[in-house]
Backbone as a ProteinNet text record, in pm:
[ID]
protein_1_A
[PRIMARY]
MKKLFLILFFLLPAVIFAESFAPEIQNSEIFLGDEVVVKVNLAPSENISATFGEKFADAKIRKIEATPEKDAVLLKIVVFKSGEVELPEINITSGGVSGTVEPFKITVQTRTEEADTELRGLKENAAIKEKDYTLLYVLAALLLAAALIFAFFKLKKKFAKKVVEKIPEVVPAEVAKEFITKAEAKRKEGDFESFTDLVTLGLKTYMSLKTHKNYVEMTTSEVKRALKRDHIFSGDAEAVLSILKLADRYKFADEPLKPEDFDSLIDGFRAFLKKKEA
[TERTIARY]
9451.3	9386	9427.5	9556.1	9607.5	9543.9	9525.8	9462.2	9318.4	9247.6	9108.3	9099.9	9195.5	9196.8	9217.8	9309.1	9334.8	9213.4	9141.9	9022.5	8916.6	8894.6	8795.7	8837.4	8968.1	9018.9	8986.7	8999.1	8973.8	8826	8749	8608.7	8516.7	8548.6	8458.2	8428.2	8525.4	8491.8	8394.5	8407.3	8316.6	8174.6	8159.4	8025.7	7966.3	8052.5	8002	7969.4	8057.2	8042.4	7980.4	7899	7828.3	7742.1	7748.5	7678.3	7528	7453.6	7308.7	7274.5	7200.3	7169.3	7020.8	6992.2	6853.2	6815.4	6707.9	6672.1	6618.8	6662.2	6606.2	6511.1	6382.1	6282.2	6247.6	6269.7	6244.6	6096.5	6018.5	5874.4	5801	5753.9	5690.8	5548	5487.9	5354.7	5365.6	5333.8	5346.9	5219.8	5213.1	5104.4	5151.9	5056.5	5087.4	5157.8	5273.8	5350.6	5465.4	5463.9	5572.8	5685.3	5799.1	5913.9	5921.3	5957.2	5992.3	6144.7	6196.5	6341	6391.8	6492.5	6548	6696.8	6737.1	6877.2	6945.7	7061.7	7139.5	7275.3	7313.4	7439.6	7557.7	7581.9	7692.8	7769.8	7901.8	7982.6	7965.7	7928.3	7908.7	8041.4	8034.3	8150.6	8103.9	8197.4	8160.6	8071.9	8095.3	8016.9	7929.3	7799.3	7703.7	7595.8	7561.6	7453.6	7361	7231.8	7132.6	7022.7	6987.7	6880.8	6800.8	6675.2	6594.5	6649.9	6644.6	6697.9	6615	6491.1	6403.7	6324.9	6265.6	6187.5	6067.1	6055.4	5949.1	5896.7	5771.5	5717	5641.2	5616	5533.4	5614	5745.5	5827.2	5954	6019.1	6142.3	6236.7	6365.4	6466.5	6500.8	6454.9	6464.1	6596.3	6652.8	6775	6855.2	6989.7	7081.1	7178.1	7189.9	7278.2	7330.2	7436.6	7493.2	7416.7	7417.7	7356.2	7438.6	7380.4	7456.9	7585.6	7583.2	7702.6	7803.2	7768.1	7855.5	7891.5	7799.2	7828.8	7737.1	7641.9	7547.6	7491	7410.7	7351.9	7199.9	7141.1	6996.1	6942.7	6842	6772.7	6636.5	6605.3	6475.5	6395.3	6284.2	6207.4	6066.3	6019.3	5881.3	5799.3	5677.4	5590.9	5467.4	5426.6	5315	5185.7	5186.3	5071.6	5030.2	4898.4	4849.1	4823.3	4806.2	4784.5	4914	4916	5037.6	5123.6	5242.6	5330.9	5458.6	5496.4	5621.5	5725.8	5834.9	5942	6043.1	6091.3	6186.6	6323.9	6414.7	6549.8	6618.1	6711.3	6780.9	6929	6988.6	7132.7	7200.5	7297.7	7362.4	7512.8	7582.7	7728.7	7782.1	7885.4	7947.2	8095.1	8178.8	8322.9	8377.1	8323.7	8371.1	8308.3	8227.4	8157.1	8015.8	7977	7844.7	7764.9	7633.9	7547	7403.6	7313.6	7171.6	7095.6	6996.9	6906.2	6785.8	6753.1	6646.4	6510.5	6417.5	6283.5	6212.4	6123.2	6048.7	5912.8	5822.7	5687.1	5662.5	5579.5	5535.5	5386	5325.3	5183.3	5171	5103.4	5087.4	4939.9	4912	4774.9	4749.6	4624.2	4584.9	4553.8	4548.9	4534.9	4391.8	4296.2	4156.6	4076.3	4126.9	4051.7	3917.9	3810.1	3676.6	3664.1	3739	3728.6	3836.2	3914.8	4026.2	3978.7	3978.2	3931.7	4046.1	4167.6	4280.8	4313.6	4335.5	4365	4507	4522.7	4654.7	4705.9	4838.7	4895.9	4880	4884	4866.1	4978.3	5096.3	5209.5	5190.8	5139.7	5118.4	5013	4902.1	4796	4843.6	4923.8	4966.7	5057	5122	5216.7	5149.5	5019.8	4956.3	4842.2	4787.1	4670.9	4707.8	4612.6	4631.4	4639.1	4685	4686.3	4543	4527.5	4394.3	4358.1	4259	4212.7	4078.8	4039.7	3909	3895	3998.9	3991.7	3971	4038.9	4021.2	3878.9	3823.8	3685.9	3587.8	3610.3	3520.8	3528.7	3651.7	3667.8	3602.5	3620.5	3559.4	3406.9	3353.3	3207.8	3155.5	3228.6	3186.6	3191.2	3296.5	3307.6	3195.7	3165	3057.3	2923.2	2900.6	2775	2762.1	2872	2869.5	2839.9	2901.7	2878.8	2734.1	2675.6	2536.4	2439.9	2466.5	2379.4	2386.3	2508.1	2524.3	2449.2	2463.1	2394.7	2244.3	2196.1	2052.1	1991.7	2052	1996.6	2017	2122.5	2146.4	2036.4	2004.8	1899.9	1761.4	1740.8	1611.2	1583.7	1686.5	1670.1	1648.9	1717.3	1709.3	1574.5	1524.4	1398.2	1278.4	1304	1196.5	1111.2	1174.7	1103.7	1200.8	1140.9	1219.9	1294.7	1422.3	1503.4	1554.8	1538.5	1586	1721.6	1822.5	1956.7	1978.3	2037.8	2071.8	2218.6	2241.3	2378.1	2434.2	2551.5	2608.7	2617	2576.4	2580.4	2724.3	2759.9	2894.3	2889.8	2964.9	2969.7	3097.1	3083.5	3200.7	3304.9	3261	3355.8	3438.6	3374.8	3447.9	3550	3511.9	3604.8	3726.2	3701.2	3809.7	3903.1	3846.5	3929.1	4017.1	3965.9	4048.3	4167.7	4145.3	4256	4359.9	4314.5	4407	4491.1	4426	4497.7	4603.7	4566.1	4661.2	4775.3	4744.5	4847.9	4949.8	4901.2	4991.7	5082.1	5027.5	5107.9	5219.7	5187.5	5287.8	5397.4	5358.9	5458.8	5554.9	5502	5588.4	5686.4	5644.2	5731.6	5834.8	5818.5	5909.3	5870.3	5751.2	5702.2	5623.1	5695.8	5631	5550.4	5588.6	5512	5372.5	5364.6	5234.7	5155.1	5225.4	5159	5089.6	5163.2	5107	4990.4	5004.4	4895.3	4769.6	4786.1	4670.4	4599.5	4676.3	4613.7	4528.4	4585.8	4510.3	4394.9	4416.5	4308.6	4197.2	4234.8	4134.6	4050.6	4117	4045.3	3946.7	3992.7	3906.2	3794.4	3823.3	3720.8	3610.6	3648.2	3549.5	3460.1	3522.6	3445.2	3353.1	3400	3317.3	3196.1	3215.6	3105.5	3001.9	3047.7	2956.3	2875.3	2936.1	2870.7	2825.2	2870.5	2842.2	2904.7	3013.3	3093.8	3225.9	3281	3401.8	3528.2	3549.4	3669.8	3796.2	3780.8	3897.1	3975.4	3906.4	3971.8	4013.5	3993.2	4024.1	4167.1	4229.6	4356.2	4328.3	4434.8	4416.9	4346.3	4381.5	4316.4	4168.3	4133.8	3993.6	3914.2	3978.5	3913.1	3883.8	3980.4	3961.5	3839	3821.5	3705.2	3575.7	3580	3459.3	3411.2	3504.6	3466.9	3383.1	3401.6	3324.8	3175.8	3141.7	3001.2	2950.2	3028.6	2992.6	2927.2	2799.3	2729	2772	2840.2	2884.5	3023.9	3115.6	3255.2	3304.2	3215.8	3260.8	3333.1	3294.9	3358.8	3487.5	3525.4	3645.7	3755.4	3744.8	3839.4	3983.2	4005.2	4142.1	4205	4129.4	4182.4	4211.9	4120.2	4137.5	4255.5	4263.3	4368.1	4505.5	4515.2	4645.9	4703.4	4616.6	4661.7	4705.5	4623.4	4652.3	4775.8	4792.3	4907.9	5038.3	5035.2	5155	5192.5	5092	5118	5171.3	5120	5167.2	5314.3	5356.5	5497.1	5587.3	5543.2	5623.5	5614.5	5491.8	5471.4	5518.1	5493.2	5519.7	5642.5	5681.6	5797.6	5920.5	5906.2	6017.4	6078.6	5996.4	6046.3	6051.1	6167.6	6174.8	6094.7	6015.2	5934.4	5995.1	5972.9	6018.7	5915.8	5956.2	5859.7	5736	5753.8	5636.2	5543	5599	5513.1	5424	5482.2	5401.3	5298.2	5337.6	5240.3	5124.8	5159.3	5055.7	4957.3	5006.1	4916.3	4814.5	4861.5	4771.1	4685.5	4745.8	4668.3	4562.3	4596.8	4498.9	4380.6	4407.7	4300	4214.4	4278	4204.4	4118.2	4173.1	4098.1	3980.5	4003.7	3896.4	3782.2	3816.7	3713.3	3636.6	3707.8	3642.1	3545.9	3587.6	3503.1	3374.8	3386	3269.4	3174.5	3227.1	3142.4	3080	3135.8	3079	2942.8
12032.3	12153.7	12274.9	12277.7	12388.8	12391.2	12270.1	12261.2	12309.7	12270.3	12313.3	12465.1	12524.6	12670.8	12739.8	12684.5	12744.7	12736.2	12621.2	12604.9	12706.5	12720.3	12816.6	12958.8	12985.8	13120.5	13164.7	13067.7	13102.2	13095.8	13007.6	12990.4	13086.3	13123.2	13205.9	13341	13411.7	13539.2	13521.2	13409.3	13386	13366.4	13302.1	13279	13408.8	13485.1	13606.4	13713.5	13726.7	13835	13788.1	13681.8	13638.6	13754.1	13780.3	13895.3	13870	13979.6	13974.8	14058.7	14000.1	14066.5	14100.9	14223	14261.9	14218.1	14141.5	14091.5	14202.4	14199.8	14289.5	14205.9	14218	14133.3	14194	14117.8	14167.2	14168	14075.3	14065.6	14018.7	14113.5	14080	14029	14046.7	13993.6	13897.9	13770.6	13668.9	13586.2	13502.4	13407.3	13270	13189.5	13056.6	12973.8	12917.9	12839.1	12916.1	13053.1	13133.3	13146.5	13198.4	13214.4	13357.8	13370.8	13502.1	13510.9	13622.5	13640.2	13736.1	13691.2	13771.3	13794.6	13921.2	13956.4	13972.7	13909.7	13917.9	13977.4	14085.4	14154.1	14080	13962.9	13877.5	13838.2	13850	13817.5	13670.4	13641.1	13501.1	13427.8	13296.2	13211.1	13084.1	12992.7	12867.3	12781.1	12787.3	12706.6	12798.6	12802.9	12884	12790.3	12806.1	12725.5	12816.3	12777.6	12855.3	12761.4	12769.7	12687.4	12772.3	12735	12803.6	12773.5	12874	12857.7	12765.6	12737.5	12646.4	12564.1	12454.4	12369.8	12446.5	12456.5	12538.4	12465.8	12413.3	12329.1	12407.3	12536.9	12613.6	12678.2	12656.3	12714.3	12631.2	12650.7	12576.6	12666.2	12667.3	12741.1	12658.1	12703.5	12621.8	12639.4	12763.3	12788.4	12898.6	12886.2	12987.1	13022	13150.6	13189.8	13331.2	13366.7	13500.4	13596.2	13724.2	13825.5	13838.4	13894.8	13913.9	13994.3	14087.2	14168.5	14096.7	13979.2	13898.7	13970.6	14057.4	14130.3	14093	14002.5	13962.4	13824.6	13771.5	13638.2	13652.4	13573.8	13569.4	13436.6	13443.3	13324.4	13318.6	13207.3	13190	13088.1	13134.9	13055.9	13035.3	12909.8	12880.6	12857.9	12914.3	12909.8	12825.9	12739.7	12647.9	12694.2	12811	12857	12995.3	13018.6	13148.2	13238.7	13369.9	13466.8	13537.2	13603.8	13669.8	13567.1	13544.6	13439.6	13505	13469.8	13518	13407.1	13434.3	13337	13358.8	13250	13263.3	13305.3	13329.7	13369.6	13257	13294.4	13199.8	13204	13087.9	13077.2	13063.1	13150.8	13150.7	13153.7	13079.2	13071.7	13083.7	13167.4	13183.4	13212.5	13124.9	13147	13160.6	13084.9	13089.5	13198	13283.7	13389.4	13342.7	13344.7	13298.5	13414.1	13404.7	13506.4	13460.3	13546.4	13515	13624.8	13582	13675.7	13694.2	13817.2	13845.8	13796.9	13758.1	13714.3	13824.7	13784.1	13882.8	13825.1	13913.4	13873.5	13897.2	13808.9	13826.8	13795.9	13838.3	13811.1	13715.7	13603.6	13500.8	13494.6	13516.2	13514.9	13389.5	13341.6	13236.4	13300.1	13220.9	13277.2	13306.4	13258.2	13278.6	13329.4	13436.3	13496.4	13546.4	13527.7	13562.1	13710.2	13800.1	13942.2	13991.5	13901.2	13939.4	13947.2	14066.9	14083.4	14115.3	14117.2	14149	14029	14054.7	13946.4	13897.1	13766.7	13705.8	13652.2	13641.1	13584.3	13434.3	13376.8	13232.5	13156.2	13212.4	13142.4	13124.1	13228.9	13218.4	13115	13114.6	13018.6	12875.9	12854.1	12717.8	12661.3	12746.7	12697.6	12629	12654.2	12599.1	12504.5	12511.8	12430.2	12284.9	12198	12058.5	12045.8	11931.6	11908.9	11913.1	11975.3	11996.2	11878.9	11800.1	11686.2	11716.4	11843.2	11877.9	11832.5	11853.6	11816.4	11666.1	11586	11441.1	11400.6	11466.7	11437	11470.9	11585.6	11626.3	11528.7	11487.2	11391.6	11257.8	11212.8	11086.1	11094.4	11207.8	11225.3	11226.8	11293.2	11297.9	11159.4	11082.9	10947.6	10858.3	10871.3	10792.3	10828.5	10959.6	11003.4	10952	10957.6	10909.9	10759.5	10683.6	10539.3	10506	10580.1	10555	10588.3	10699.6	10737.7	10633.6	10587.4	10486.9	10358.6	10315	10193	10209.4	10327.1	10353	10335.3	10402.2	10393.8	10255.7	10188.2	10053	9957.9	9963.8	9877.2	9918.7	10048.1	10096.1	10045.7	10047.4	9999.6	9848.7	9775.8	9630.6	9581.2	9638.7	9591.3	9676.6	9786.3	9874.3	9926.4	9957.6	10016.9	10102.9	10185.4	10278.1	10201	10233.8	10168.3	10275.9	10253.2	10346.4	10298.1	10382	10346.2	10393.5	10308.7	10344.7	10387.8	10504.3	10550.6	10479.7	10419.2	10347.5	10437.9	10382.6	10459	10469.9	10591.1	10614	10595	10499.1	10470.2	10535.2	10636.7	10708.7	10618	10518.4	10429.8	10349.8	10304.3	10227.3	10315.1	10439.9	10533	10555.6	10574.3	10596	10474.7	10354.4	10233	10220.9	10265.1	10263.1	10357.6	10474	10566.3	10504.6	10435.8	10372.4	10266.2	10184.8	10080.2	10139.8	10244.8	10309.3	10375.9	10436.1	10502.1	10400.4	10286.9	10183.3	10131	10120	10073.4	10173.2	10303.7	10406.4	10406.5	10380	10377.4	10259.7	10145.2	10029.3	10057	10140.2	10177.5	10282.1	10340	10444.6	10583.9	10597.4	10727.8	10792.8	10853.8	10907.8	11033.8	11108	11228.6	11190.8	11091.1	11045.9	10981	10908.5	10846.2	10951.8	11059.5	11165.8	11235.5	11261.3	11325.2	11238.6	11107.3	11017.7	11009.1	11012.1	11006.6	11130.6	11250.8	11374.1	11390.4	11356.2	11368.1	11267.7	11145.7	11045	11087.7	11145.7	11192.8	11302.8	11401	11513.2	11469.2	11372.5	11323	11250.9	11168	11097.8	11197.5	11301	11401.4	11479.2	11505.4	11577.7	11494.8	11364.4	11277.7	11262.5	11262.6	11245.5	11371.5	11488.6	11614	11699.8	11666.3	11747.4	11886.8	11897.6	12019.4	11992	12096.2	12077	12085.3	11984.3	11981	11961.8	11902.1	11871	11997	12108.4	12231.3	12320.7	12274.8	12358.1	12334.7	12443.4	12430.1	12378.9	12347.7	12297.9	12400.5	12527.7	12632.2	12643	12629.6	12637	12516.3	12399.6	12279.9	12299.4	12358.8	12382.2	12469.6	12575.8	12662.3	12591.7	12513.8	12445.4	12339.8	12273.8	12168.7	12222.8	12350.1	12408	12414.2	12417.5	12428	12298.4	12192	12064.7	11972.5	11940.4	11859	11712.9	11669.1	11529.1	11511.3	11604.2	11585.3	11686.1	11764	11865.2	11802.2	11681.9	11616.1	11544.3	11547.5	11477.3	11573.9	11700.2	11802.4	11766.1	11717.8	11687.2	11577.3	11471.4	11359.4	11404.2	11481.2	11525.7	11620.6	11720.1	11821.4	11765.1	11664.6	11604	11537.3	11475.1	11412	11518.9	11622	11725.2	11806.9	11841.1	11920.8	11842.7	11712.8	11630.7	11620.7	11605.6	11599.7	11732.6	11845.8	11978.5	11998.6	11948.2	11961.6	11893	11781.8	11707.8	11771.5	11812.7	11862.1	12005.5	12091.7	12233.2	12283.8	12217.3	12262.4	12176	12074.5	11982.8	11921.8	11897.3	11835.8	11684.5	11621.6	11475.6	11406.5	11307.2	11233.9	11095.9	11043.9	10910.3	10807.3	10678.9	10576	10574.4	10599.1	10599.6	10717.3	10826.1	10938.7	10901	10828.5	10783.2	10680.3	10596.2	10503.4	10580.3	10690.5	10770.8	10827.6	10866.9	10922.5	10818.2	10700.9	10601.6	10536.7	10511.4	10451.9	10548.7	10677.2	10776.9	10784.3	10780.3	10781	10655.3	10539.8	10414.3	10410.6	10459.2	10460.9	10558.5	10672.6	10771.7	10713.3	10643.5	10582.7	10475.5	10391.8	10283.3	10340.9	10449	10509.5	10566.5	10637.5	10702.3	10599.4	10491.7	10392.5	10296.2	10291.7	10204.4	10253.8
36626.3	36677.7	36594.7	36557.3	36477.3	36339.3	36280.8	36148.5	36155.9	36259.4	36276.3	36289.1	36361.9	36377.7	36243.1	36161.6	36029.9	35939.1	35943.7	35861	35901.3	36032.5	36081.7	36049.1	36051.5	36024.7	35881.9	35787.8	35647.6	35610.8	35672.7	35635.8	35708.6	35831.3	35911.3	35846.7	35788.4	35722.7	35609.3	35533.7	35421	35468.1	35587.7	35641.5	35694	35767.7	35831.4	35728.2	35625.2	35528.5	35396.2	35399.7	35277.9	35227.8	35097.1	35040.9	35033.1	35039.7	35022.8	34900.2	34805.6	34678.9	34672.7	34634.4	34610.3	34468.6	34453.7	34320.8	34230	34104.9	34003.4	33917.4	33946.4	33879.8	33744.5	33639.1	33504	33468.1	33525.3	33495.9	33620.4	33700.7	33828.8	33812.6	33693.5	33665.5	33546.7	33571.2	33466.5	33460.2	33355.8	33343.6	33391.2	33439.9	33491.8	33384.5	33417.8	33320.7	33257.8	33266.5	33212.8	33316.1	33269.2	33357.5	33410.9	33538.5	33593.1	33589.5	33536.6	33519.7	33626.2	33703.1	33812.2	33785	33785.9	33765.8	33900.5	33916	34039.3	34004.4	34069.6	34040.4	34102.1	34047.3	34089.8	33965.4	33968.8	33851.3	33814.2	33688.6	33648.8	33631.3	33643.1	33621.1	33550.9	33527.7	33460.8	33550.6	33680.9	33775.1	33860	33826.7	33902.6	33955.6	34081.7	34140	34218.6	34219.9	34295.3	34342.9	34469.6	34527.8	34625.7	34644.3	34744.7	34883.7	34970.2	35105	35191.4	35148.4	35220.5	35119.4	35166.4	35076.8	35026.1	34893.3	34832.9	34709.2	34719.8	34613.4	34507	34528.8	34435.2	34322.7	34320.1	34213.5	34195.9	34080	34051.8	33972.4	34013.2	33936.9	33814.2	33698.1	33577.7	33503.2	33508.5	33431.3	33497.6	33492.2	33543.3	33430.7	33398.5	33290	33313.5	33240.2	33249.9	33159.8	33194.7	33109.2	32980.8	32874.8	32750	32772	32868.6	32895.6	32984.8	33035.6	33121.6	33252.2	33298.8	33421.4	33537.8	33513.8	33618.3	33583.6	33675.8	33659.6	33644.8	33555	33536.4	33589.3	33677.2	33725.7	33657.8	33593.7	33528.4	33608.7	33665.2	33761.3	33709.2	33711.2	33672.7	33799.7	33801.7	33920.3	33889.8	33985.2	33964.2	34030.9	34093.9	34172.3	34124.3	34115.1	34071.4	34192.1	34163.8	34269.7	34306.3	34420.4	34467.4	34539.9	34488.1	34540.3	34594.2	34716.7	34775.1	34766.5	34693.5	34680.4	34791.9	34853.8	34964.7	34914.9	35008.6	34969.2	34891.8	34806.9	34720.1	34751.7	34778.5	34799.7	34663.6	34636.1	34504.6	34522.1	34436	34439.1	34297	34278.6	34146.6	34165.4	34112.3	34118.8	34260	34353.3	34491	34574.7	34512.9	34586.9	34617.1	34744.4	34785.3	34843.6	34831.2	34887.8	34884.2	34924.9	34923.5	34851.2	34772.7	34706.5	34798.5	34828.9	34924	34871.3	34960.9	34918.8	34839.9	34749.8	34670.4	34632.3	34592.9	34556.8	34407	34347.9	34209.7	34201.9	34094.1	34070.7	33952	33975	33871.3	33831.8	33702.8	33653.9	33570.9	33574.4	33481.6	33346.9	33243.3	33108.9	33069.6	33147.3	33108.7	33226.8	33293.2	33401.7	33348	33425.1	33378.9	33344.3	33412.1	33384.5	33288.9	33235.5	33148.9	33004.6	32946.3	32808	32713.7	32762.8	32676.6	32587.5	32457.6	32365.3	32387	32384.1	32402.6	32268.1	32257.4	32136.2	32133.8	32015.4	32001.3	32069.8	32068.2	32127	32277.2	32346.5	32490.3	32523.6	32450.3	32478.7	32458.6	32355.2	32324	32431.8	32511.2	32610.5	32727.4	32751.9	32871	32839.7	32717.9	32686.5	32658.4	32676.4	32641.4	32488.7	32438.7	32295.3	32241.7	32125.4	32068.9	31978.2	32021.5	31942.8	31873.9	31868.8	31813.8	31669.8	31587.6	31446.9	31429.7	31514.2	31505.6	31542.2	31644.7	31684.2	31572.6	31506.2	31396.7	31281	31245.1	31134.5	31167.8	31292.7	31332.6	31327.1	31370.5	31367.2	31223.8	31133.9	30993	30929.3	30958.6	30904.3	30956.8	31086.6	31144.7	31081.9	31062.2	31000.8	30857.6	30782.4	30644.1	30638.1	30729.3	30732.4	30766.5	30860.2	30898.6	30784.3	30717.3	30604.5	30492.6	30464.2	30359.3	30395	30521.8	30565.2	30562	30598.2	30598.7	30459.5	30361.5	30225	30162.4	30202.1	30151.2	30198.4	30327.8	30381.6	30332.1	30316.3	30267.1	30125.6	30046	29908.1	29905.9	29991.7	29992	30040.4	30145.9	30204.9	30167	30092.1	30043.6	30158.9	30268	30380.4	30460.6	30546.2	30625.1	30734.3	30748.6	30849.4	30944.7	31073.8	31174.9	31225.7	31206.6	31251.5	31395.1	31475.6	31612.4	31619.9	31675.8	31697.6	31821.3	31808.5	31923.8	32046.8	32158.7	32284.1	32334.2	32373	32426.7	32577.8	32628.2	32771.6	32828.5	32914.9	32966.8	33030.5	33107.1	33175.4	33075.8	32965.1	32864.3	32792.4	32765.7	32702.2	32793.5	32923.6	33019.5	33025.2	33021.9	33026.7	32902.3	32787.6	32665.7	32679.5	32739.4	32761.6	32855.8	32959.8	33054.9	32984.7	32900.5	32827.2	32735.2	32661.8	32570	32646.4	32760.2	32840.8	32893.3	32940.7	32991.2	32880.4	32759	32646	32614	32617.1	32589.8	32696.8	32821.1	32927.2	32908.1	32867.8	32842.4	32729.2	32632.4	32521.2	32562.1	32681.2	32725.8	32680.7	32622.1	32576.1	32689.6	32784.1	32903.9	32874.5	32770.7	32736.7	32687.2	32597	32548.7	32661.5	32748.8	32863.9	32950.2	32982.2	33066.6	32997.1	32865	32789.7	32789.8	32772	32766.4	32902	33010.9	33144	33168.2	33143.1	33169.5	33071.9	32943.4	32846	32876.2	32916.7	32951.6	33070.7	33172.4	33291.2	33254.8	33174.4	33137.1	33042.4	32953.5	32861.4	32937.9	33034.3	33118.1	33191.3	33250.1	33322.2	33228	33106.3	33008.6	32967.8	32945.8	32904.8	33016.6	33141.3	33254.4	33283	33258.8	33298.9	33181.3	33058.2	32939.2	32950.1	33027.4	33031.2	32958.8	32896.6	32816.4	32902.9	32987.8	33069.9	32984.9	32867	32782.3	32747.3	32723.6	32681	32798.7	32922.6	33038.5	33087.2	33138.2	33208.5	33350.3	33423.3	33560	33648.1	33632.6	33712.9	33678.8	33549.1	33509.5	33560.5	33560.2	33615	33763.6	33836.1	33979.6	34004	33924.5	33942	33903.1	33794.3	33746.5	33845.9	33914.4	34009.1	34124.9	34159.4	34269.6	34237.3	34105.7	34065.4	34003.1	34012.8	33948.7	34052.2	34032.9	34132.3	34129.7	34021.8	34013.1	34072.7	34043.9	34082.6	34187	34246.8	34342.8	34462.4	34500.2	34613.8	34578.2	34449.7	34403.7	34361.7	34401.7	34357.1	34393.4	34514.9	34560.3	34474.6	34446	34366.6	34223.8	34163.2	34024.7	34012.8	34101.4	34092.3	34123.1	34210.5	34239.7	34115.2	34034.2	33908.5	33808.9	33790.7	33690.4	33728	33856.7	33897.7	33882.6	33916	33900.2	33752.7	33665.1	33521	33469.5	33519.6	33477.2	33510.9	33627.1	33665	33564	33508.9	33411.4	33272.5	33231.9	33094.9	33075.6	33175.4	33154.4	33229.9	33336.6	33413.7	33387.6	33301.1	33269.4	33394.7	33494.5	33617.3	33599.9	33619	33604.9	33714	33674.5	33771.1	33796.1	33914.6	33950.6	33902.6	33891.4	33851.4	33939.4	34070.1	34157.4	34129.2	34073.6	34035.2	33916.9	33818.5	33705.1	33752	33850.8	33909.8	33971.2	34038.4	34104.5	34003.8	33884.7	33782	33735.4	33692.4	33635	33744.1	33862.2	33971.7	34023.7	34026	34069.2	33975.4	33844.1	33744.2	33758.4	33774.7	33784.7	33912.6	34025.4	34151.2	34143.8	34079.1	34062.9	33979.6	33870.3	33784.9	33860.5	33935.5	34011.1	34114.1	34182.2	34283.6	34223	34109.9	34051	33987.7	33933.3	33868.8	33970.2	34091.5	34194.9	34237.5
[MASK]
++++++++++++++++++++++++++++++++++++++++++++++++++++++++++++++++++++++++++++++++++++++++++++++++++++++++++++++++++++++++++++++++++++++++++++++++++++++++++++++++++++++++++++++++++++++++++++++++++++++++++++++++++++++++++++++++++++++++++++++++++++++++++++++++++++++++++++++++++++++

């Protein structure tokens, strides 16, 4: 009983007098995928920890570090949701001192708002866009065209008559299945980054071939807006966005995924394809 009293005697003041810190937000307006930097006037130490006071899936504390002057702590937080976002209080501990950072609001913008005419730097755009395969597509198209022209004149000369060449028909479902096969191979090799890229690119390529819209070059937010006006895929918004958002968490937020999460990506793509082709 005496030991319990001593423990409560020393711990109770720390609980009652835990400090509350007002956040100093360095950039209250950010773009989707960028970090919001919050300064907390707490002396840094070798062991610093910070977690949200409640379960919060729309943001993640990506990095904790001391300021250059070593007089405060910087929290670098990545946000997965656009619009005005309110972040909950943050529990922070440094060198045995504990406290809470008060809740605060930030504004998160997408990079291609329809009314946004301000020019962006190349570095910012590259941070959120999918890998650009346009050059490969152009080269493949040129090679295919050259091969067809060569075959045309070869047959024309041989048979001394006009020959009509048929361009192979592109079947969206077959293209999607090739992406699934390649993605599964990359996963077996342990290349999860290529696996995730192939799943999202395959999904967007299939949708582009079916609708003749350029989903390949769209961000997740742009896909969400486009689906509202898409007569083919408007009813599949939830399935499509769940795949893209899970992939974004891995690609842009460096969030480690579990094996079942990778299963969810490829199985979701396969189920979506089966449903649309049925």
